[in-house]
Amino acid sequence: MSAAISAAEKVDGFTRKSVRKAQRQKRSQGSSQFRSQSSQVELSPLPQLSSFPLLSCTPQPSGYRCRCPPPPRAASPDTASPAPRCPVAARPGLSPCPAPSALSPCPPPLLVLARDATFNEQQDLFCQKLQQCCVLFDFMDSVSDLKSKEIKRATLNELVEYVSTNRGVIVESAYADIVKMISSNIFRTLPPSDNPDFDPEEDEPTLEASWPHIQLVYEFFLRFLESPDFQPSIAKRYIDQKFVQQLLELFDSEDPRERDFLKTVLHRIYGKFLGLRAFIRKQINNIFLRFIYETEHFNGVAELLEILGSIINGFALPLKAEHKQFLMKVLIPMHTAKGLALFHAQLAYCVVQFLEKDTTLTEPVIRGLLKFWPKTCSQKEVMFLGEIEEILDVIEPTQFKKIEEPLFKQISKCVSSSHFQVAERALYFWNNEYILSLIEENIDKILPIMFGSLYKISKEHWNPTIVALVYNVLKTLMEMNGKLFDELTSSYKAERQREKKKELEREELWRKLEELKLKKAMVEKQNSTHNVLNAHNTSAK
């Protein structure tokens, strides 16, 4: 582990934030250091894999002219040397090139050998390269093993290209070596995020030091999964529940580049391995529950929610009880997380996907959101309002009637908020045509709930922008039902008059009480003075 930074260093050259960055950088490099082998192996370059593995050379088409260089001219007939043979002709069982010509020399010997390599030789070389890429290096030391690191990088690039451009190269015997190479490189213990001052929204994330190699391994993994030759029936022997569990643990990586690759990889695995789907959903469920009720920290929540969004979109109807339970027991409580801003967009998308699948879930979802409505965090309140609008965009009119009263009571409170962003976001609901149509259909219930707050804000709010928005909303509501609007205006003014009268009565009562208090104090003072005089006269006699 990196040495602790002394107090003198903090004072002399570092702010607290820069110290945290230095610590995270060292920690990132340290994870690479501990993954490398203790006794380092120096890699040697292997021959290149053929880009087109052929079992034998085919005869050249008609009109083909050999590209071998012409034989040198002899100085004399006695010293003339024989013309060089085409290198293909030296290979048993292959057709030689036509007579050499200066216009079309024969292919280079190396290319001929690559074309001539048998399929088994290609597979042996492929497996050797996979085994070579299992060797890990310490990226903490940027100058050590440079040659071997470059050899491994080039080999990984070649493997990616090989499985991408060739058919029939992913055979059953190669699966074990492929999964072993992938596991050796990506599965590792992540450095703990134990810094209490770390702020994911402000601080720079910790980047993986060995990313030049790990990135290529992820590229290879994706090409492997997406290859037309990939057979899940064979791969399931190696890509099992343990493999998926380790893959999910990597989502806690602080490097966003790695989490992005993991998101795509897990989505491909979910699509190809039907037997692992329930397990993947269960493990994601466990990660979220641990995040909500125990750790309150997991870096890959947004990526996992993004995967879930596409999974939910593919759920069959009617929804299973376990899916509904996941919505109410996991996704809704996730709104209480401190770092909600980091994944709220993906979370809201998942919730809306559920409601589009089953509209009867709308009422419990909205009541759940109202239950967890933030009381002191204005930023979260704005996010909740945005999610409510997304839900109202897909709500059925029959479901809207069930939640209109509690929902608009909360919206009324938001409109009255002294935080102008909260009030502004709530007032923007009246810019949504569909929500306006729902309000108009239920104006007799919604207008009495909203009127008092809107009228009061129009007279008292400190922000002129909010006052202007409120006037527009009041105008819209008046156009929807002018008669009810006038009745509410009259009753509101009468209520205000009654309140003012009561306030004056209270003030008058307090004034009278103060007068009584003063009179009582004066009487007590006079009595006290009289008693003192009587006592003095008695003692004088």
Short mmCIF file of C-alpha atoms in Angstrom, two decimals, residues 65-518:
data_model
loop_
_atom_site.label_atom_id
_atom_site.label_comp_id
_atom_site.label_asym_id
_atom_site.label_seq_id
_atom_site.Cartn_x
_atom_site.Cartn_y
_atom_site.Cartn_z
CA ARG A 65 1.65 -14.53 -63.62
CA CYS A 66 4.23 -15.54 -61.05
CA ARG A 67 5.79 -12.65 -59.14
CA CYS A 68 9.15 -14.36 -58.44
CA PRO A 69 12.15 -12.29 -59.46
CA PRO A 70 13.72 -13.34 -62.76
CA PRO A 71 16.94 -15.35 -62.57
CA PRO A 72 20.14 -13.32 -62.80
CA ARG A 73 21.73 -13.20 -66.20
CA ALA A 74 24.70 -15.49 -66.45
CA ALA A 75 28.05 -13.95 -67.37
CA SER A 76 28.71 -16.91 -69.64
CA PRO A 77 27.05 -20.19 -70.44
CA ASP A 78 29.62 -22.00 -68.31
CA THR A 79 28.90 -19.98 -65.14
CA ALA A 80 25.12 -19.63 -65.52
CA SER A 81 23.29 -20.45 -62.27
CA PRO A 82 19.95 -22.31 -62.33
CA ALA A 83 16.78 -20.24 -62.08
CA PRO A 84 15.40 -20.07 -58.52
CA ARG A 85 12.44 -22.30 -57.89
CA CYS A 86 9.13 -20.93 -56.71
CA PRO A 87 8.90 -21.42 -52.93
CA VAL A 88 5.46 -23.00 -53.35
CA ALA A 89 6.95 -25.73 -55.47
CA ALA A 90 9.13 -26.78 -52.56
CA ARG A 91 6.02 -27.59 -50.46
CA PRO A 92 4.84 -31.18 -50.93
CA GLY A 93 1.47 -31.57 -52.57
CA LEU A 94 1.22 -27.97 -53.80
CA SER A 95 1.21 -26.66 -57.32
CA PRO A 96 4.20 -24.51 -58.28
CA CYS A 97 3.71 -21.10 -59.75
CA PRO A 98 3.99 -20.67 -63.49
CA ALA A 99 7.28 -19.67 -64.97
CA PRO A 100 8.80 -16.65 -63.21
CA SER A 101 8.26 -13.29 -64.74
CA ALA A 102 9.54 -9.83 -63.89
CA LEU A 103 5.97 -8.54 -64.06
CA SER A 104 4.52 -10.78 -61.31
CA PRO A 105 6.93 -12.16 -58.71
CA CYS A 106 5.87 -15.10 -56.50
CA PRO A 107 4.40 -14.50 -53.05
CA PRO A 108 6.92 -14.10 -50.23
CA PRO A 109 7.81 -17.38 -48.50
CA LEU A 110 6.42 -16.23 -45.10
CA LEU A 111 2.98 -15.52 -46.55
CA VAL A 112 3.01 -18.86 -48.32
CA LEU A 113 3.84 -20.61 -45.06
CA ALA A 114 0.99 -18.84 -43.30
CA ARG A 115 -1.45 -19.81 -46.03
CA ASP A 116 -0.08 -23.33 -45.98
CA ALA A 117 -0.44 -23.81 -42.23
CA THR A 118 -2.86 -26.62 -41.40
CA PHE A 119 -5.95 -25.94 -39.32
CA ASN A 120 -4.55 -27.88 -36.37
CA GLU A 121 -1.35 -25.86 -36.47
CA GLN A 122 -3.38 -22.65 -36.48
CA GLN A 123 -5.39 -23.83 -33.47
CA ASP A 124 -2.25 -24.82 -31.59
CA LEU A 125 -0.76 -21.40 -32.25
CA PHE A 126 -4.05 -19.75 -31.22
CA CYS A 127 -4.03 -21.61 -27.90
CA GLN A 128 -0.36 -20.78 -27.33
CA LYS A 129 -1.14 -17.11 -27.76
CA LEU A 130 -4.07 -17.40 -25.34
CA GLN A 131 -1.79 -19.00 -22.76
CA GLN A 132 0.84 -16.33 -23.35
CA CYS A 133 -1.75 -13.63 -22.60
CA CYS A 134 -2.43 -15.15 -19.18
CA VAL A 135 0.83 -13.62 -17.95
CA LEU A 136 0.18 -10.47 -15.90
CA PHE A 137 2.45 -7.45 -15.51
CA ASP A 138 3.02 -4.71 -12.96
CA PHE A 139 1.86 -1.41 -14.44
CA MET A 140 2.88 0.47 -11.31
CA ASP A 141 6.41 0.47 -12.67
CA SER A 142 6.11 2.16 -16.04
CA VAL A 143 9.61 1.15 -17.21
CA SER A 144 9.72 -2.53 -16.27
CA ASP A 145 8.99 -5.35 -18.73
CA LEU A 146 8.36 -2.91 -21.57
CA LYS A 147 9.19 -5.47 -24.24
CA SER A 148 6.96 -8.16 -22.73
CA LYS A 149 4.11 -5.71 -22.19
CA GLU A 150 4.27 -4.67 -25.82
CA ILE A 151 4.40 -8.31 -26.96
CA LYS A 152 1.27 -9.08 -24.92
CA ARG A 153 -0.49 -5.98 -26.24
CA ALA A 154 0.31 -6.92 -29.83
CA THR A 155 -0.79 -10.51 -29.20
CA LEU A 156 -4.11 -9.38 -27.74
CA ASN A 157 -4.66 -7.13 -30.75
CA GLU A 158 -3.93 -10.07 -33.03
CA LEU A 159 -6.37 -12.31 -31.14
CA VAL A 160 -9.11 -9.70 -31.43
CA GLU A 161 -8.52 -9.42 -35.16
CA TYR A 162 -8.30 -13.19 -35.58
CA VAL A 163 -11.68 -14.03 -34.03
CA SER A 164 -13.31 -11.04 -35.73
CA THR A 165 -12.29 -11.80 -39.31
CA ASN A 166 -12.22 -15.62 -39.43
CA ARG A 167 -14.92 -18.27 -39.36
CA GLY A 168 -14.54 -21.68 -37.80
CA VAL A 169 -11.66 -20.71 -35.48
CA ILE A 170 -13.64 -20.93 -32.20
CA VAL A 171 -13.73 -24.70 -31.76
CA GLU A 172 -14.75 -26.69 -28.69
CA SER A 173 -11.18 -27.33 -27.56
CA ALA A 174 -10.42 -23.58 -27.45
CA TYR A 175 -13.22 -22.57 -25.03
CA ALA A 176 -11.32 -23.55 -21.90
CA ASP A 177 -8.22 -21.56 -22.90
CA ILE A 178 -10.31 -18.55 -23.95
CA VAL A 179 -12.23 -18.35 -20.66
CA LYS A 180 -9.05 -18.98 -18.67
CA MET A 181 -7.28 -16.08 -20.42
CA ILE A 182 -10.25 -13.75 -19.86
CA SER A 183 -10.59 -14.74 -16.20
CA SER A 184 -6.87 -14.34 -15.51
CA ASN A 185 -6.88 -10.78 -16.78
CA ILE A 186 -10.16 -9.24 -15.63
CA PHE A 187 -10.99 -11.00 -12.36
CA ARG A 188 -9.15 -9.34 -9.51
CA THR A 189 -9.72 -7.83 -6.09
CA LEU A 190 -10.72 -4.20 -6.50
CA PRO A 191 -9.04 -1.62 -4.24
CA PRO A 192 -11.41 -0.55 -1.45
CA SER A 193 -13.10 2.83 -1.70
CA ASP A 194 -12.62 3.67 1.94
CA ASN A 195 -12.05 7.42 1.57
CA PRO A 196 -14.85 9.17 3.50
CA ASP A 197 -14.20 12.41 1.58
CA PHE A 198 -14.65 10.84 -1.86
CA ASP A 199 -17.43 12.53 -3.83
CA PRO A 200 -18.33 10.72 -7.10
CA GLU A 201 -19.99 13.85 -8.48
CA GLU A 202 -16.93 16.10 -8.00
CA ASP A 203 -13.79 13.98 -7.64
CA GLU A 204 -12.05 12.28 -10.54
CA PRO A 205 -12.57 8.48 -10.65
CA THR A 206 -9.72 6.07 -10.02
CA LEU A 207 -8.53 4.69 -13.36
CA GLU A 208 -7.20 1.17 -13.78
CA ALA A 209 -3.45 1.30 -14.40
CA SER A 210 -3.36 -1.91 -16.46
CA TRP A 211 -6.13 -0.70 -18.79
CA PRO A 212 -3.99 -0.99 -21.99
CA HIS A 213 -4.19 -4.78 -21.59
CA ILE A 214 -7.57 -5.13 -19.87
CA GLN A 215 -9.31 -3.09 -22.57
CA LEU A 216 -8.11 -5.49 -25.27
CA VAL A 217 -9.21 -8.48 -23.17
CA TYR A 218 -12.71 -7.01 -22.94
CA GLU A 219 -12.65 -6.36 -26.71
CA PHE A 220 -11.69 -9.99 -27.29
CA PHE A 221 -14.40 -11.18 -24.88
CA LEU A 222 -17.07 -9.23 -26.77
CA ARG A 223 -15.89 -10.48 -30.18
CA PHE A 224 -15.90 -14.00 -28.74
CA LEU A 225 -19.50 -13.68 -27.49
CA GLU A 226 -20.69 -12.03 -30.72
CA SER A 227 -18.96 -14.47 -33.07
CA PRO A 228 -21.23 -16.55 -35.34
CA ASP A 229 -19.21 -19.59 -34.22
CA PHE A 230 -19.97 -19.03 -30.51
CA GLN A 231 -21.95 -21.93 -29.05
CA PRO A 232 -23.62 -21.29 -25.66
CA SER A 233 -24.14 -25.03 -25.19
CA ILE A 234 -20.35 -25.46 -24.99
CA ALA A 235 -19.55 -22.16 -23.29
CA LYS A 236 -21.95 -22.82 -20.39
CA ARG A 237 -19.43 -25.31 -18.99
CA TYR A 238 -17.07 -22.41 -18.36
CA ILE A 239 -19.30 -19.31 -18.17
CA ASP A 240 -21.27 -20.44 -15.13
CA GLN A 241 -22.78 -18.86 -12.01
CA LYS A 242 -19.38 -18.41 -10.38
CA PHE A 243 -18.09 -16.62 -13.47
CA VAL A 244 -21.13 -14.31 -13.56
CA GLN A 245 -20.82 -13.60 -9.83
CA GLN A 246 -17.20 -12.49 -10.30
CA LEU A 247 -18.24 -10.41 -13.30
CA LEU A 248 -20.91 -8.60 -11.28
CA GLU A 249 -18.42 -7.80 -8.52
CA LEU A 250 -16.32 -5.93 -11.09
CA PHE A 251 -19.14 -3.41 -11.54
CA ASP A 252 -17.85 -1.77 -8.36
CA SER A 253 -14.77 -0.62 -10.29
CA GLU A 254 -14.23 3.13 -10.14
CA ASP A 255 -13.04 3.17 -13.76
CA PRO A 256 -16.05 4.16 -15.92
CA ARG A 257 -14.40 2.66 -19.02
CA GLU A 258 -14.39 -0.79 -17.46
CA ARG A 259 -17.98 -0.49 -16.24
CA ASP A 260 -19.06 0.42 -19.77
CA PHE A 261 -17.47 -2.75 -21.18
CA LEU A 262 -18.94 -4.84 -18.35
CA LYS A 263 -22.40 -3.49 -19.14
CA THR A 264 -22.17 -4.71 -22.74
CA VAL A 265 -20.62 -8.05 -21.76
CA LEU A 266 -23.28 -8.83 -19.15
CA HIS A 267 -26.03 -7.89 -21.59
CA ARG A 268 -24.61 -10.33 -24.16
CA ILE A 269 -24.35 -13.10 -21.56
CA TYR A 270 -27.93 -12.48 -20.42
CA GLY A 271 -29.11 -12.74 -24.02
CA LYS A 272 -27.22 -15.94 -24.89
CA PHE A 273 -27.41 -17.98 -21.67
CA LEU A 274 -31.07 -18.58 -20.85
CA GLY A 275 -30.17 -20.72 -17.85
CA LEU A 276 -28.32 -17.83 -16.20
CA ARG A 277 -31.03 -15.19 -16.54
CA ALA A 278 -32.80 -15.84 -13.23
CA PHE A 279 -29.44 -16.01 -11.43
CA ILE A 280 -28.30 -12.70 -12.92
CA ARG A 281 -31.52 -10.97 -11.86
CA LYS A 282 -31.26 -12.42 -8.36
CA GLN A 283 -27.65 -11.30 -7.94
CA ILE A 284 -28.44 -7.78 -9.17
CA ASN A 285 -31.31 -7.76 -6.67
CA ASN A 286 -28.87 -8.70 -3.88
CA ILE A 287 -26.39 -6.00 -4.94
CA PHE A 288 -29.12 -3.36 -4.82
CA LEU A 289 -30.44 -4.49 -1.42
CA ARG A 290 -26.93 -4.41 0.02
CA PHE A 291 -26.47 -0.96 -1.51
CA ILE A 292 -29.74 0.38 -0.03
CA TYR A 293 -29.61 -1.06 3.47
CA GLU A 294 -25.92 -1.70 4.20
CA THR A 295 -23.10 -0.05 2.26
CA GLU A 296 -24.84 2.89 0.50
CA HIS A 297 -21.97 2.66 -1.99
CA PHE A 298 -21.62 0.79 -5.27
CA ASN A 299 -20.04 2.34 -8.34
CA GLY A 300 -21.92 0.37 -10.98
CA VAL A 301 -25.53 1.06 -9.98
CA ALA A 302 -26.22 3.17 -13.09
CA GLU A 303 -24.82 0.51 -15.44
CA LEU A 304 -26.77 -2.32 -13.78
CA LEU A 305 -29.97 -0.26 -13.94
CA GLU A 306 -29.33 0.37 -17.63
CA ILE A 307 -29.10 -3.37 -18.22
CA LEU A 308 -32.26 -3.90 -16.18
CA GLY A 309 -34.09 -1.36 -18.32
CA SER A 310 -33.64 -3.53 -21.40
CA ILE A 311 -34.41 -6.70 -19.40
CA ILE A 312 -37.68 -5.24 -18.07
CA ASN A 313 -38.60 -4.20 -21.61
CA GLY A 314 -38.49 -7.88 -22.58
CA PHE A 315 -40.61 -9.22 -19.71
CA ALA A 316 -43.57 -11.32 -20.79
CA LEU A 317 -47.10 -10.38 -19.75
CA PRO A 318 -48.63 -10.77 -17.27
CA LEU A 319 -45.73 -9.78 -15.02
CA LYS A 320 -44.59 -12.39 -12.51
CA ALA A 321 -44.99 -11.70 -8.80
CA GLU A 322 -41.19 -11.66 -8.35
CA HIS A 323 -40.89 -8.81 -10.87
CA LYS A 324 -43.56 -6.73 -9.11
CA GLN A 325 -41.87 -7.40 -5.78
CA PHE A 326 -38.55 -6.25 -7.23
CA LEU A 327 -40.18 -2.98 -8.30
CA MET A 328 -41.76 -2.23 -4.92
CA LYS A 329 -39.12 -3.65 -2.57
CA VAL A 330 -35.95 -2.65 -4.45
CA LEU A 331 -36.43 0.04 -7.10
CA ILE A 332 -38.74 2.32 -5.09
CA PRO A 333 -36.58 2.26 -1.90
CA MET A 334 -33.54 3.07 -4.06
CA HIS A 335 -34.91 6.61 -4.28
CA THR A 336 -33.71 7.18 -0.71
CA ALA A 337 -30.02 6.77 -1.64
CA LYS A 338 -27.71 9.71 -0.98
CA GLY A 339 -26.12 9.52 -4.42
CA LEU A 340 -29.42 9.38 -6.30
CA ALA A 341 -28.23 11.95 -8.84
CA LEU A 342 -25.67 9.45 -10.19
CA PHE A 343 -28.25 6.94 -11.38
CA HIS A 344 -31.69 8.58 -11.20
CA ALA A 345 -32.19 8.74 -14.97
CA GLN A 346 -31.69 4.97 -15.31
CA LEU A 347 -33.82 4.28 -12.21
CA ALA A 348 -36.71 6.38 -13.51
CA TYR A 349 -36.49 4.60 -16.87
CA CYS A 350 -36.84 1.20 -15.16
CA VAL A 351 -39.86 2.39 -13.15
CA VAL A 352 -41.58 3.76 -16.26
CA GLN A 353 -40.87 0.50 -18.13
CA PHE A 354 -42.72 -1.41 -15.41
CA LEU A 355 -45.70 0.95 -15.60
CA GLU A 356 -45.87 0.61 -19.38
CA LYS A 357 -46.00 -3.16 -18.90
CA ASP A 358 -48.65 -3.07 -16.16
CA THR A 359 -50.67 0.11 -15.59
CA THR A 360 -52.18 -1.23 -12.35
CA LEU A 361 -48.81 -0.67 -10.67
CA THR A 362 -49.15 3.11 -11.08
CA GLU A 363 -50.98 3.75 -7.81
CA PRO A 364 -48.59 1.82 -5.51
CA VAL A 365 -45.57 3.31 -7.30
CA ILE A 366 -46.72 6.92 -6.90
CA ARG A 367 -47.74 6.33 -3.28
CA GLY A 368 -44.30 4.81 -2.71
CA LEU A 369 -42.60 7.87 -4.19
CA LEU A 370 -44.76 10.17 -2.04
CA LYS A 371 -43.78 8.11 1.00
CA PHE A 372 -40.07 8.64 0.30
CA TRP A 373 -40.44 12.25 -0.87
CA PRO A 374 -37.34 14.26 0.17
CA LYS A 375 -37.88 16.79 2.94
CA THR A 376 -34.58 18.69 3.06
CA CYS A 377 -32.79 18.08 -0.28
CA SER A 378 -34.06 20.38 -3.03
CA GLN A 379 -31.96 18.68 -5.72
CA LYS A 380 -33.63 15.31 -5.02
CA GLU A 381 -37.03 17.00 -4.93
CA VAL A 382 -36.47 18.32 -8.46
CA MET A 383 -35.53 14.79 -9.59
CA PHE A 384 -38.67 13.34 -8.00
CA LEU A 385 -40.80 15.90 -9.82
CA GLY A 386 -39.13 14.98 -13.11
CA GLU A 387 -39.85 11.30 -12.52
CA ILE A 388 -43.48 12.04 -11.61
CA GLU A 389 -43.88 13.85 -14.92
CA GLU A 390 -42.46 10.84 -16.80
CA ILE A 391 -44.97 8.61 -15.00
CA LEU A 392 -47.86 10.96 -15.77
CA ASP A 393 -46.86 10.84 -19.44
CA VAL A 394 -47.78 7.12 -19.56
CA ILE A 395 -50.54 6.98 -16.93
CA GLU A 396 -54.05 5.81 -17.79
CA PRO A 397 -56.90 8.24 -16.97
CA THR A 398 -58.51 5.62 -14.72
CA GLN A 399 -55.29 5.25 -12.72
CA PHE A 400 -54.88 9.03 -12.55
CA LYS A 401 -58.17 9.37 -10.68
CA LYS A 402 -56.85 7.08 -7.94
CA ILE A 403 -53.82 9.18 -7.12
CA GLU A 404 -54.79 12.72 -8.09
CA GLU A 405 -55.60 13.90 -4.56
CA PRO A 406 -52.40 12.84 -2.71
CA LEU A 407 -50.26 13.66 -5.75
CA PHE A 408 -51.51 17.23 -6.22
CA LYS A 409 -51.32 17.91 -2.49
CA GLN A 410 -47.59 17.22 -2.80
CA ILE A 411 -47.33 19.27 -6.00
CA SER A 412 -49.08 22.12 -4.19
CA LYS A 413 -46.41 22.00 -1.47
CA CYS A 414 -43.68 22.02 -4.13
CA VAL A 415 -45.23 25.02 -5.86
CA SER A 416 -45.14 26.85 -2.51
CA SER A 417 -41.46 26.01 -1.96
CA SER A 418 -39.16 28.95 -1.29
CA HIS A 419 -36.53 27.17 -3.43
CA PHE A 420 -37.26 28.56 -6.87
CA GLN A 421 -36.02 25.48 -8.78
CA VAL A 422 -38.47 23.22 -6.96
CA ALA A 423 -41.35 25.64 -7.54
CA GLU A 424 -40.34 26.13 -11.18
CA ARG A 425 -40.15 22.36 -11.86
CA ALA A 426 -43.60 21.82 -10.35
CA LEU A 427 -45.11 24.66 -12.38
CA TYR A 428 -43.66 23.19 -15.60
CA PHE A 429 -46.24 20.39 -15.32
CA TRP A 430 -48.70 22.85 -16.88
CA ASN A 431 -46.54 22.94 -20.04
CA ASN A 432 -47.27 19.24 -20.68
CA GLU A 433 -50.26 18.81 -22.98
CA TYR A 434 -51.20 15.33 -21.76
CA ILE A 435 -51.01 16.34 -18.09
CA LEU A 436 -53.11 19.42 -18.90
CA SER A 437 -55.77 17.18 -20.44
CA LEU A 438 -55.82 15.01 -17.30
CA ILE A 439 -56.12 18.11 -15.10
CA GLU A 440 -58.94 19.47 -17.23
CA GLU A 441 -60.88 16.22 -16.93
CA ASN A 442 -60.54 16.36 -13.14
CA ILE A 443 -60.49 20.13 -12.63
CA ASP A 444 -63.26 20.05 -10.00
CA LYS A 445 -60.98 18.07 -7.65
CA ILE A 446 -57.57 19.47 -8.58
CA LEU A 447 -58.35 23.19 -8.66
CA PRO A 448 -59.50 23.38 -5.00
CA ILE A 449 -56.27 21.62 -3.95
CA MET A 450 -54.00 23.93 -5.94
CA PHE A 451 -55.81 27.27 -5.77
CA GLY A 452 -54.77 28.44 -2.31
CA SER A 453 -51.06 27.86 -2.89
CA LEU A 454 -51.11 29.44 -6.34
CA TYR A 455 -53.02 32.53 -5.23
CA LYS A 456 -50.77 33.06 -2.23
CA ILE A 457 -47.57 32.67 -4.28
CA SER A 458 -48.82 35.15 -6.86
CA LYS A 459 -48.86 37.79 -4.12
CA GLU A 460 -45.94 36.81 -1.90
CA HIS A 461 -43.19 34.81 -3.68
CA TRP A 462 -39.78 36.48 -3.79
CA ASN A 463 -38.83 35.27 -7.30
CA PRO A 464 -40.43 37.24 -10.19
CA THR A 465 -40.01 34.30 -12.60
CA ILE A 466 -42.09 32.08 -10.34
CA VAL A 467 -44.74 34.79 -9.99
CA ALA A 468 -44.98 35.05 -13.79
CA LEU A 469 -45.33 31.26 -14.14
CA VAL A 470 -48.02 31.21 -11.45
CA TYR A 471 -50.02 33.87 -13.28
CA ASN A 472 -49.91 31.73 -16.44
CA VAL A 473 -51.06 28.65 -14.50
CA LEU A 474 -53.91 30.58 -12.86
CA LYS A 475 -54.98 31.86 -16.26
CA THR A 476 -55.00 28.31 -17.66
CA LEU A 477 -57.04 27.01 -14.73
CA MET A 478 -59.50 29.88 -15.05
CA GLU A 479 -60.03 29.02 -18.72
CA MET A 480 -60.73 25.40 -17.80
CA ASN A 481 -63.51 26.24 -15.34
CA GLY A 482 -64.16 29.94 -14.88
CA LYS A 483 -67.19 29.47 -12.62
CA LEU A 484 -65.33 27.29 -10.13
CA PHE A 485 -62.35 29.62 -10.31
CA ASP A 486 -64.53 32.62 -9.37
CA GLU A 487 -66.12 30.69 -6.50
CA LEU A 488 -62.72 29.71 -5.15
CA THR A 489 -61.48 33.28 -5.52
CA SER A 490 -64.43 34.61 -3.52
CA SER A 491 -64.15 31.93 -0.85
CA TYR A 492 -60.39 32.44 -0.64
CA LYS A 493 -60.80 36.20 -0.17
CA ALA A 494 -63.54 35.65 2.42
CA GLU A 495 -61.31 33.18 4.22
CA ARG A 496 -58.47 35.68 4.16
CA GLN A 497 -60.80 38.33 5.63
CA ARG A 498 -61.80 35.95 8.39
CA GLU A 499 -58.17 35.20 9.08
CA LYS A 500 -57.34 38.90 9.24
CA LYS A 501 -60.28 39.47 11.59
CA LYS A 502 -59.11 36.64 13.83
CA GLU A 503 -55.61 38.04 13.76
CA LEU A 504 -56.90 41.47 14.83
CA GLU A 505 -58.93 39.85 17.58
CA ARG A 506 -55.86 37.99 18.80
CA GLU A 507 -53.83 41.19 18.79
CA GLU A 508 -56.60 43.00 20.73
CA LEU A 509 -56.74 40.17 23.23
CA TRP A 510 -53.00 40.30 23.75
CA ARG A 511 -53.20 44.08 24.19
CA LYS A 512 -55.85 43.71 26.87
CA LEU A 513 -53.83 41.06 28.62
CA GLU A 514 -50.82 43.36 28.64
CA GLU A 515 -52.96 46.15 30.15
CA LEU A 516 -54.25 43.80 32.85
CA LYS A 517 -50.72 42.73 33.56
CA LEU A 518 -49.61 46.35 33.98
#
